[in-house]
């Protein structure tokens, strides 16, 4: 009998716990991506803005909780975090941050807008930074899927 036969049809498993080798490989990838971003000169706040924007698009409450705290620890402001979903409608973000956010969105939801995101990124980011932004978006997209499919809970902070 398979292990899933013991639960209900709607009960989720934490796939990170169920398949720890696969999850560990994802964590190692994330660590490599973080190093790549640092080597490319991307500030930690930019990385966290990408993590948050992608998590907003994907609707991942768990990752939003984790990366909001990480962004605040990295020095991000509550004001900018509060308007992140509408970053295009404010002047609070630098041209490089705006390019990174557009590229992260295009990575998350590839559309014809990806060409515009690439062009905008080319104006203000280096090739290394463009690559790092895309890798950060890819990594957080993967973690969003893990948390969404596992229904990782967001617990009240004390």
Coordinates of C-alpha atoms in Angstrom, one line a residue:
X1 CA 0.0 0.0 0.0
X2 CA 1.4 3.4 -0.9
X3 CA 1.9 6.0 1.9
X4 CA -0.7 8.4 0.5
X5 CA -3.5 5.9 1.0
X6 CA -3.4 6.6 4.8
X7 CA -4.5 10.3 4.4
X8 CA -7.5 12.0 3.0
X9 CA -7.8 13.1 -0.6
X10 CA -7.5 16.8 0.4
X11 CA -4.7 16.4 3.0
X12 CA -1.4 17.7 1.7
X13 CA 2.1 16.5 2.4
X14 CA 5.1 18.7 2.9
X15 CA 7.0 17.7 -0.2
X16 CA 10.2 19.1 1.2
X17 CA 10.0 16.7 4.1
X18 CA 8.7 13.8 1.9
X19 CA 11.5 14.1 -0.6
X20 CA 14.4 15.6 1.4
X21 CA 17.1 14.9 -1.3
X22 CA 15.2 16.8 -3.9
X23 CA 14.5 19.6 -1.5
X24 CA 18.2 19.7 -0.4
X25 CA 19.2 20.0 -4.1
X26 CA 16.8 23.0 -4.4
X27 CA 18.3 24.6 -1.3
X28 CA 21.8 24.1 -2.7
X29 CA 20.7 25.7 -6.0
X30 CA 19.3 28.6 -4.0
X31 CA 22.6 29.1 -2.2
X32 CA 24.4 29.1 -5.5
X33 CA 22.0 31.7 -6.9
X34 CA 22.4 33.9 -3.8
X35 CA 26.2 33.8 -4.3
X36 CA 25.8 34.5 -8.0
X37 CA 23.6 37.6 -7.2
X38 CA 26.2 38.8 -4.7
X39 CA 29.0 38.3 -7.2
X40 CA 27.1 40.2 -9.8
X41 CA 26.8 43.2 -7.4
X42 CA 23.0 42.8 -6.7
X43 CA 22.2 44.3 -3.3
X44 CA 20.5 41.9 -0.9
X45 CA 17.4 44.2 -0.8
X46 CA 17.0 43.9 -4.6
X47 CA 17.2 40.1 -4.3
X48 CA 14.5 40.3 -1.6
X49 CA 12.3 42.6 -3.7
X50 CA 12.5 40.0 -6.5
X51 CA 11.6 37.2 -4.1
X52 CA 8.7 39.2 -2.8
X53 CA 7.3 40.3 -6.2
X54 CA 7.5 36.8 -7.6
X55 CA 5.8 35.4 -4.4
X56 CA 3.1 38.1 -4.8
X57 CA 2.4 37.0 -8.4
X58 CA 2.3 33.4 -7.4
X59 CA 0.2 34.0 -4.2
X60 CA 2.6 32.2 -1.9
X61 CA 1.8 33.3 1.6
X62 CA 4.6 31.3 3.2
X63 CA 7.3 32.8 1.0
X64 CA 5.8 36.3 1.4
X65 CA 6.1 36.0 5.1
X66 CA 9.7 34.6 5.0
X67 CA 11.0 37.2 2.5
X68 CA 9.2 40.2 4.1
X69 CA 11.2 39.5 7.3
X70 CA 14.4 39.0 5.2
X71 CA 13.8 42.2 3.3
X72 CA 13.3 44.2 6.5
X73 CA 16.5 42.6 8.0
X74 CA 18.4 43.6 4.9
X75 CA 17.3 47.2 5.4
X76 CA 14.3 47.5 3.1
X77 CA 11.7 50.0 4.2
X78 CA 8.1 49.2 5.1
X79 CA 6.9 51.9 2.7
X80 CA 8.6 50.3 -0.3
X81 CA 7.4 46.8 0.7
X82 CA 3.8 48.2 1.1
X83 CA 3.8 49.5 -2.5
X84 CA 5.8 46.7 -4.1
X85 CA 2.8 45.2 -5.9
X86 CA 2.3 48.6 -7.6
X87 CA 6.0 49.4 -8.2
X88 CA 5.3 50.8 -11.6
X89 CA 3.0 53.5 -10.2
X90 CA 5.6 55.0 -7.8
X91 CA 8.9 56.7 -8.0
X92 CA 10.3 54.8 -4.9
X93 CA 12.3 52.3 -6.9
X94 CA 15.6 53.0 -8.8
X95 CA 15.9 52.3 -12.5
X96 CA 18.0 49.2 -11.8
X97 CA 15.4 48.0 -9.3
X98 CA 12.6 48.6 -11.8
X99 CA 14.5 46.7 -14.5
X100 CA 15.1 43.8 -12.1
X101 CA 11.4 43.7 -11.1
X102 CA 10.2 43.8 -14.7
X103 CA 12.6 41.0 -15.6
X104 CA 11.6 38.9 -12.6
X105 CA 7.9 39.3 -13.6
X106 CA 8.7 38.3 -17.2
X107 CA 10.5 35.2 -15.9
X108 CA 7.5 34.3 -13.7
X109 CA 4.9 35.0 -16.3
X110 CA 6.6 34.8 -19.7
X111 CA 4.7 36.9 -22.3
X112 CA 5.5 39.3 -25.1
X113 CA 6.4 41.8 -22.4
X114 CA 9.6 39.8 -21.8
X115 CA 11.2 41.5 -24.7
X116 CA 10.5 44.9 -23.2
X117 CA 11.9 43.7 -19.8
X118 CA 15.1 42.5 -21.5
X119 CA 15.5 45.8 -23.3
X120 CA 14.9 47.8 -20.0
X121 CA 17.3 45.6 -18.2
X122 CA 20.0 46.0 -20.8
X123 CA 19.9 49.8 -20.2
X124 CA 20.8 49.6 -16.5
X125 CA 22.0 46.1 -15.5
X126 CA 25.2 44.2 -16.5
X127 CA 24.9 40.8 -18.2
X128 CA 25.9 39.2 -14.9
X129 CA 23.2 41.1 -13.1
X130 CA 20.6 40.2 -15.7
X131 CA 21.5 36.5 -15.4
X132 CA 21.4 36.7 -11.6
X133 CA 18.0 38.4 -11.6
X134 CA 16.6 35.6 -13.8
X135 CA 18.1 32.9 -11.6
X136 CA 16.7 34.6 -8.4
X137 CA 13.3 34.6 -10.0
X138 CA 13.6 31.0 -11.1
X139 CA 14.7 29.9 -7.6
X140 CA 11.9 31.7 -5.8
X141 CA 9.4 30.4 -8.3
X142 CA 10.5 26.8 -7.4
X143 CA 10.2 27.5 -3.7
X144 CA 6.8 29.1 -4.2
X145 CA 5.6 25.9 -5.9
X146 CA 7.0 23.8 -3.0
X147 CA 5.2 25.9 -0.4
X148 CA 2.0 26.3 -2.3
X149 CA 1.7 22.6 -3.1
X150 CA 2.6 21.6 0.5
X151 CA 0.3 24.3 2.0
X152 CA 3.1 25.4 4.3
X153 CA 1.4 27.4 7.1
X154 CA 2.1 31.0 8.1
X155 CA 2.2 31.1 11.8
X156 CA 1.5 34.1 14.0
X157 CA 4.8 35.8 15.1
X158 CA 5.2 36.4 18.8

